[in-house]
Short mmCIF file of C-alpha atoms and ligand atoms in Angstrom, two decimals:
data_model
loop_
_atom_site.label_atom_id
_atom_site.label_comp_id
_atom_site.label_asym_id
_atom_site.label_seq_id
_atom_site.Cartn_x
_atom_site.Cartn_y
_atom_site.Cartn_z
CA MET A 118 0.58 -15.58 -7.83
CA ALA A 119 3.67 -16.32 -9.93
CA PRO A 120 6.74 -14.17 -9.18
CA ALA A 121 6.80 -11.07 -11.36
CA SER A 122 10.19 -12.11 -12.69
CA GLU A 123 8.62 -14.62 -15.08
CA GLY A 124 8.03 -13.15 -18.59
CA ALA A 125 6.86 -9.63 -19.35
CA PRO A 126 6.84 -7.05 -16.55
CA ARG A 127 3.79 -7.22 -14.33
CA ARG A 128 1.76 -4.07 -14.87
CA ILE A 129 0.81 -2.40 -11.60
CA LEU A 130 -1.17 0.67 -10.56
CA ILE A 131 -0.21 1.92 -7.09
CA ASP A 132 -2.91 3.68 -5.04
CA THR A 133 -1.07 5.62 -2.38
CA ASP A 134 -1.07 8.19 0.44
CA PRO A 135 2.60 9.30 0.45
CA GLY A 136 3.77 9.02 3.16
CA VAL A 137 7.31 7.97 3.94
CA ASP A 138 6.87 4.23 3.48
CA ASP A 139 4.73 4.86 0.40
CA ALA A 140 7.67 6.74 -1.13
CA MET A 141 9.95 3.79 -0.39
CA ALA A 142 7.49 1.38 -2.02
CA ILE A 143 7.15 3.55 -5.14
CA PHE A 144 10.95 3.85 -5.48
CA TYR A 145 11.24 0.07 -4.98
CA ALA A 146 8.72 -0.64 -7.74
CA LEU A 147 10.36 1.83 -10.13
CA ALA A 148 13.76 0.21 -9.58
CA SER A 149 12.41 -3.27 -10.37
CA ARG A 150 12.39 -4.25 -14.03
CA GLU A 151 9.94 -7.05 -13.23
CA LEU A 152 7.30 -4.38 -12.70
CA GLU A 153 5.80 -1.68 -14.91
CA VAL A 154 4.12 1.13 -12.98
CA VAL A 155 1.29 2.33 -15.25
CA GLY A 156 0.23 5.09 -12.89
CA LEU A 157 -0.23 6.34 -9.36
CA THR A 158 -3.55 7.30 -7.80
CA THR A 159 -3.67 9.22 -4.55
CA VAL A 160 -5.93 9.04 -1.53
CA PHE A 161 -6.25 10.77 1.83
CA GLY A 162 -4.54 9.00 4.71
CA ASN A 163 -1.07 9.87 5.93
CA ALA A 164 -1.81 13.43 4.76
CA HIS A 165 -4.62 15.33 3.05
CA VAL A 166 -5.13 14.05 -0.49
CA GLU A 167 -3.85 17.27 -2.08
CA VAL A 168 -0.60 16.89 -0.12
CA CYS A 169 -0.38 13.20 -1.09
CA THR A 170 -0.86 14.14 -4.74
CA ALA A 171 1.89 16.76 -4.67
CA ASN A 172 4.15 14.25 -2.90
CA ALA A 173 3.42 11.54 -5.45
CA ILE A 174 4.46 13.87 -8.27
CA ARG A 175 7.56 14.96 -6.29
CA ILE A 176 8.52 11.31 -5.81
CA LEU A 177 8.26 10.69 -9.56
CA ASP A 178 10.21 13.89 -10.24
CA ILE A 179 13.03 12.60 -8.05
CA ALA A 180 12.88 9.21 -9.74
CA GLY A 181 13.03 10.85 -13.17
CA ARG A 182 9.65 9.49 -14.28
CA PRO A 183 7.59 12.33 -15.76
CA ASP A 184 5.92 9.70 -17.97
CA ILE A 185 3.95 8.13 -15.12
CA PRO A 186 0.55 9.81 -14.56
CA VAL A 187 -0.74 10.72 -11.11
CA ALA A 188 -4.53 10.91 -10.64
CA GLN A 189 -5.94 12.44 -7.46
CA GLY A 190 -8.63 10.55 -5.57
CA ALA A 191 -10.79 10.63 -2.49
CA ALA A 192 -10.36 13.33 0.13
CA ARG A 193 -12.35 11.40 2.79
CA PRO A 194 -13.74 7.96 3.56
CA LEU A 195 -17.09 6.62 2.33
CA ALA A 196 -19.02 6.80 5.57
CA MET A 197 -17.31 9.08 8.05
CA PRO A 198 -15.20 12.24 8.22
CA TYR A 199 -11.44 11.98 7.51
CA ARG A 200 -9.65 11.14 10.78
CA GLY A 201 -6.92 13.62 9.94
CA PRO A 202 -3.26 13.34 8.89
CA ALA A 203 -0.80 11.09 10.68
CA ASP A 204 1.65 13.99 10.94
CA PHE A 205 3.25 12.46 14.05
CA VAL A 206 4.29 9.50 11.87
CA HIS A 207 5.02 11.02 8.46
CA GLY A 208 5.39 14.74 9.21
CA ALA A 209 2.97 17.57 8.49
CA ASN A 210 3.93 17.53 4.80
CA GLY A 211 3.72 13.73 4.56
CA LEU A 212 7.45 13.40 3.83
CA ALA A 213 9.07 13.87 7.23
CA ASP A 214 8.82 17.68 6.92
CA VAL A 215 11.76 17.62 4.51
CA THR A 216 11.69 20.72 2.30
CA LEU A 217 11.34 19.65 -1.34
CA PRO A 218 10.91 21.51 -4.64
CA PRO A 219 7.30 21.97 -5.73
CA PRO A 220 5.80 19.24 -7.93
CA SER A 221 6.77 19.69 -11.58
CA ARG A 222 3.32 19.11 -13.05
CA ALA A 223 -0.39 18.99 -12.39
CA PRO A 224 -2.20 15.73 -11.71
CA HIS A 225 -3.98 13.77 -14.44
CA PRO A 226 -7.37 15.30 -15.44
CA LEU A 227 -9.28 12.18 -14.38
CA ASP A 228 -10.02 11.46 -10.73
CA ALA A 229 -8.50 8.28 -9.30
CA ALA A 230 -11.55 6.03 -9.64
CA HIS A 231 -12.10 6.96 -13.29
CA PHE A 232 -8.37 6.71 -14.01
CA ILE A 233 -8.35 3.18 -12.56
CA ILE A 234 -11.36 2.29 -14.73
CA GLU A 235 -9.70 3.76 -17.84
CA GLN A 236 -6.46 1.83 -17.25
CA VAL A 237 -8.21 -1.47 -16.56
CA ASP A 238 -10.57 -1.14 -19.54
CA ALA A 239 -7.56 -0.48 -21.78
CA ALA A 240 -5.78 -3.63 -20.61
CA PRO A 241 -8.29 -6.20 -19.41
CA GLY A 242 -6.73 -8.93 -17.28
CA GLU A 243 -3.34 -7.21 -17.18
CA ILE A 244 -3.41 -4.69 -14.32
CA THR A 245 -2.66 -5.53 -10.69
CA LEU A 246 -3.89 -2.87 -8.28
CA VAL A 247 -1.45 -2.20 -5.44
CA PRO A 248 -3.28 -0.09 -2.84
CA VAL A 249 -1.07 1.02 0.04
CA GLY A 250 -3.45 3.49 1.69
CA PRO A 251 -7.14 3.54 2.58
CA LEU A 252 -9.18 1.59 0.02
CA THR A 253 -11.65 4.35 -0.84
CA ASN A 254 -10.60 4.86 -4.48
CA ILE A 255 -10.74 1.13 -5.21
CA ALA A 256 -14.18 0.88 -3.62
CA LEU A 257 -15.43 3.87 -5.63
CA ALA A 258 -14.16 2.30 -8.85
CA PHE A 259 -15.96 -0.96 -8.00
CA LEU A 260 -19.18 0.90 -7.11
CA LEU A 261 -19.06 2.70 -10.46
CA ARG A 262 -18.20 -0.50 -12.32
CA PRO A 263 -19.24 -3.70 -10.51
CA ASP A 264 -17.68 -5.70 -13.37
CA LEU A 265 -14.23 -4.18 -12.82
CA PRO A 266 -12.84 -6.88 -10.47
CA SER A 267 -13.35 -9.46 -13.21
CA LYS A 268 -11.06 -7.40 -15.47
CA LEU A 269 -8.18 -7.18 -12.99
CA ALA A 270 -5.16 -9.46 -12.77
CA GLY A 271 -5.56 -9.01 -9.03
CA ILE A 272 -5.09 -6.81 -5.99
CA VAL A 273 -2.04 -6.82 -3.69
CA LEU A 274 -2.81 -4.48 -0.82
CA MET A 275 -1.05 -3.25 2.29
CA GLY A 276 -3.57 -3.29 5.09
CA GLY A 277 -5.28 -5.28 7.77
CA ASN A 278 -4.23 -7.53 10.59
CA ALA A 279 -5.45 -11.12 10.56
CA PHE A 280 -3.93 -12.76 13.64
CA VAL A 281 -2.13 -9.84 15.33
CA PRO A 282 -3.30 -6.63 17.04
CA GLY A 283 -3.81 -3.38 15.17
CA ASN A 284 -1.50 -0.37 15.00
CA ALA A 285 -3.98 2.51 14.69
CA SER A 286 -6.13 1.00 17.44
CA PRO A 287 -5.85 -2.23 19.42
CA ALA A 288 -8.24 -3.70 16.86
CA ALA A 289 -7.33 -2.16 13.52
CA GLU A 290 -4.56 -1.37 11.08
CA ALA A 291 -4.41 2.26 9.88
CA ASN A 292 -5.38 1.84 6.20
CA ILE A 293 -8.41 -0.25 7.10
CA LEU A 294 -9.44 1.95 10.04
CA ASN A 295 -9.29 4.96 7.72
CA ASP A 296 -12.15 3.47 5.68
CA PRO A 297 -13.59 0.20 6.99
CA GLU A 298 -16.61 0.30 4.65
CA ALA A 299 -14.36 0.61 1.61
CA ALA A 300 -12.10 -2.17 2.88
CA ASP A 301 -15.00 -4.54 3.48
CA LEU A 302 -16.28 -3.93 -0.04
CA VAL A 303 -12.85 -4.42 -1.67
CA LEU A 304 -11.97 -7.54 0.35
CA GLY A 305 -15.19 -9.08 -0.96
CA ALA A 306 -14.36 -8.46 -4.61
CA ASP A 307 -14.34 -11.45 -6.95
CA CYS A 308 -10.70 -11.32 -8.04
CA PRO A 309 -7.38 -12.62 -6.64
CA ILE A 310 -6.61 -10.55 -3.54
CA THR A 311 -3.45 -10.67 -1.42
CA MET A 312 -3.51 -8.99 1.99
CA CYS A 313 -0.10 -7.74 3.15
CA GLY A 314 -1.03 -6.93 6.71
CA LEU A 315 0.64 -6.28 10.02
CA ASP A 316 1.09 -10.04 10.45
CA VAL A 317 4.14 -9.70 8.18
CA THR A 318 4.83 -5.96 7.94
CA GLU A 319 5.49 -5.60 11.66
CA ALA A 320 7.74 -8.66 11.43
CA THR A 321 9.76 -6.94 8.68
CA VAL A 322 12.18 -4.42 10.16
CA MET A 323 14.70 -2.27 8.32
CA SER A 324 17.16 -1.50 11.12
CA SER A 325 18.73 1.86 11.90
CA ALA A 326 22.06 0.37 10.83
CA GLN A 327 20.59 -0.60 7.47
CA ILE A 328 18.95 2.81 7.11
CA ALA A 329 22.35 4.40 7.72
CA THR A 330 23.77 2.63 4.63
CA ILE A 331 21.25 4.33 2.32
CA SER A 332 22.99 7.71 2.36
CA GLU A 333 26.03 6.05 0.73
CA MET A 334 24.04 4.75 -2.25
CA GLY A 335 24.45 7.96 -4.27
CA ASN A 336 21.29 8.07 -6.37
CA PRO A 337 18.43 10.60 -6.13
CA ARG A 338 15.94 8.04 -4.76
CA ALA A 339 18.30 6.96 -2.01
CA ARG A 340 19.10 10.57 -1.20
CA LEU A 341 15.42 11.29 -0.52
CA ALA A 342 15.07 8.04 1.42
CA ALA A 343 18.03 9.00 3.61
CA GLN A 344 16.35 12.35 4.30
CA ILE A 345 12.87 11.06 5.17
CA LEU A 346 13.55 7.79 6.99
CA PRO A 347 15.07 9.17 10.24
CA PHE A 348 11.83 10.99 11.17
CA TYR A 349 9.85 7.81 10.49
CA ARG A 350 12.39 5.73 12.45
CA ASP A 351 12.21 8.12 15.40
CA PHE A 352 8.43 7.60 15.54
CA HIS A 353 8.96 3.83 15.79
CA VAL A 354 11.60 4.15 18.53
CA ALA A 355 9.53 6.67 20.50
CA HIS A 356 6.48 4.41 20.46
CA GLY A 357 8.04 1.16 21.64
CA GLY A 358 8.83 -0.08 18.15
CA PRO A 359 12.08 -1.45 16.76
CA ASP A 360 15.37 0.45 16.38
CA GLY A 361 14.43 0.93 12.75
CA ILE A 362 11.18 0.93 10.77
CA HIS A 363 8.39 -1.50 10.10
CA VAL A 364 8.35 -2.15 6.35
CA HIS A 365 4.68 -1.72 5.54
CA ASP A 366 4.01 -0.60 1.95
CA SER A 367 7.15 -2.10 0.39
CA THR A 368 5.91 -5.51 1.47
CA CYS A 369 3.49 -5.45 -1.48
CA ILE A 370 6.43 -4.97 -3.85
CA SER A 371 8.54 -7.65 -2.18
CA TYR A 372 5.63 -10.08 -2.47
CA LEU A 373 5.20 -9.32 -6.17
CA LEU A 374 8.92 -9.81 -6.76
CA ALA A 375 9.62 -12.73 -4.42
CA PRO A 376 6.53 -14.48 -3.06
CA GLN A 377 8.72 -17.38 -2.00
CA HIS A 378 9.79 -15.31 1.00
CA TYR A 379 6.29 -15.39 2.45
CA GLY A 380 4.06 -17.94 4.16
CA VAL A 381 0.37 -17.59 3.41
CA ARG A 382 -3.07 -18.72 4.49
CA HIS A 383 -6.26 -18.52 2.46
CA HIS A 384 -9.46 -17.41 4.14
CA PRO A 385 -12.46 -15.20 3.34
CA VAL A 386 -12.16 -11.89 5.18
CA ARG A 387 -14.75 -9.46 6.56
CA VAL A 388 -14.10 -6.07 8.12
CA ASP A 389 -15.80 -4.85 11.30
CA THR A 390 -17.77 -1.80 10.13
CA GLY A 391 -19.42 -1.27 13.48
CA TRP A 392 -18.87 1.84 15.53
CA SER A 393 -17.39 0.32 18.66
CA VAL A 394 -13.91 -0.70 19.79
CA GLY A 395 -13.53 -3.34 17.06
CA ARG A 396 -14.09 -0.99 14.12
CA GLY A 397 -11.68 -1.70 11.27
CA LYS A 398 -10.59 -5.16 12.39
CA THR A 399 -10.08 -7.59 9.49
CA TRP A 400 -11.59 -10.96 10.40
CA PRO A 401 -10.59 -14.09 8.47
CA THR A 402 -12.87 -17.08 8.95
CA THR A 403 -10.55 -19.99 9.73
CA ARG A 404 -13.19 -22.63 10.29
CA HIS A 405 -15.12 -23.82 7.25
CA ALA A 406 -18.31 -24.09 9.25
CA LEU A 407 -18.08 -20.40 9.98
CA SER A 408 -17.76 -19.56 6.31
CA GLU A 409 -21.47 -19.06 6.21
CA GLY A 410 -23.28 -16.01 7.53
CA PRO A 411 -21.34 -12.77 6.99
CA TRP A 412 -18.54 -14.63 5.16
CA ALA A 413 -20.91 -16.54 2.87
CA GLY A 414 -20.05 -16.26 -0.82
CA ARG A 415 -16.75 -14.50 -0.21
CA ARG A 416 -13.69 -15.63 -2.16
CA ALA A 417 -10.71 -16.61 -0.01
CA VAL A 418 -8.07 -13.89 0.34
CA THR A 419 -4.36 -14.80 0.30
CA ILE A 420 -3.21 -13.58 3.71
CA LEU A 421 0.53 -13.20 4.28
CA THR A 422 1.31 -14.67 7.69
CA GLU A 423 5.07 -15.40 7.66
CA VAL A 424 8.07 -13.64 6.15
CA ASP A 425 11.78 -14.13 5.64
CA ALA A 426 12.40 -10.57 6.80
CA PRO A 427 16.18 -10.41 6.23
CA ALA A 428 15.69 -11.61 2.65
CA VAL A 429 13.04 -9.05 1.71
CA VAL A 430 14.81 -6.14 3.41
CA ALA A 431 18.00 -7.06 1.56
CA LEU A 432 16.08 -7.21 -1.73
CA GLU A 433 14.58 -3.75 -1.19
CA LEU A 434 17.95 -2.22 -0.26
CA THR A 435 19.58 -3.81 -3.30
CA ARG A 436 16.96 -2.26 -5.58
CA LEU A 437 17.20 1.12 -3.83
CA SER A 438 20.95 1.10 -4.44
CA ARG A 439 20.55 0.68 -8.21
CA PRO A 440 21.76 3.77 -10.13
O1 RIB B 115 -0.43 0.76 8.80
C1 RIB B 115 0.54 1.15 7.87
C2 RIB B 115 -0.07 1.86 6.70
O2 RIB B 115 -0.63 3.09 7.12
C3 RIB B 115 0.96 2.22 5.61
O3 RIB B 115 0.34 2.21 4.36
C4 RIB B 115 1.35 3.62 5.96
O4 RIB B 115 1.80 4.38 4.83
C5 RIB B 115 0.04 4.17 6.45
O5 RIB B 115 -0.71 4.55 5.31
CA1 CA B 116 0.56 4.11 2.86
#
């Protein structure tokens, strides 16, 4: 995928469950002229979908972007009940329990899946979907319109773990575990897909010292970031993580802006949709001979496996500091 810096801005639609790191990724995209955010769609995950929708609108309010529509999506996964909010990670309100003004507007009248379809039909071949939560809305859009993947520029998603353990279980990463059936369907779509999984996001750390510099940046986006990041950092420290945060959702934006900072492998991927300990694990097939059976007919996914972490963290902080 060519860097977004070449030519016209790359048009992206972010599907999100804000969420502290979702907020950072949205701010990052909005501060990057190489990208045009055509809309946000919301999904259950870090919080209930209604909370995520209100937070998405609040984030755009703070960024001064009333022009960007927000369409609410799925409240639960395809094939199981919602596992419940990750309030111990993102706070009960999804944004570190920071008190914020109410959202300034109502969501878009269309639901997320139909909004995605409308946007893609209006600009065939132009839209890159950037899902950074459970993949339920994307799966619903593809179930409604099986031809939709062929009309996408591609998908750059935060989720999965190819060659490293999970974070929501020993087997699985949180976005995938929140809807394995949806993830398996989306990862089998016939369009260019890039998987920004724990292989690189847990190798990308924004340190406490770097987080401390954000409060000096003096713009509304940075002010919110400075308010919500400490809670998220404390979760990492309390659970054996780094003295800082793992940069999950922003990795999709860094990849779109600067793919040269990543090492990749290309393999078809299946998701364990069983009901045992492996549920939600993303399985690349690394041996051609094993590309038959459950992986047969699946297009190879671009899997990020290496990262120049200092470079991408510096890029994100530079963009966050923009007025
Ligand atoms: O595993 C990390 C992912 O789960 C991120 O998208 C975070 O926001 C949560 O949704
Ligand atoms: Ca997320």
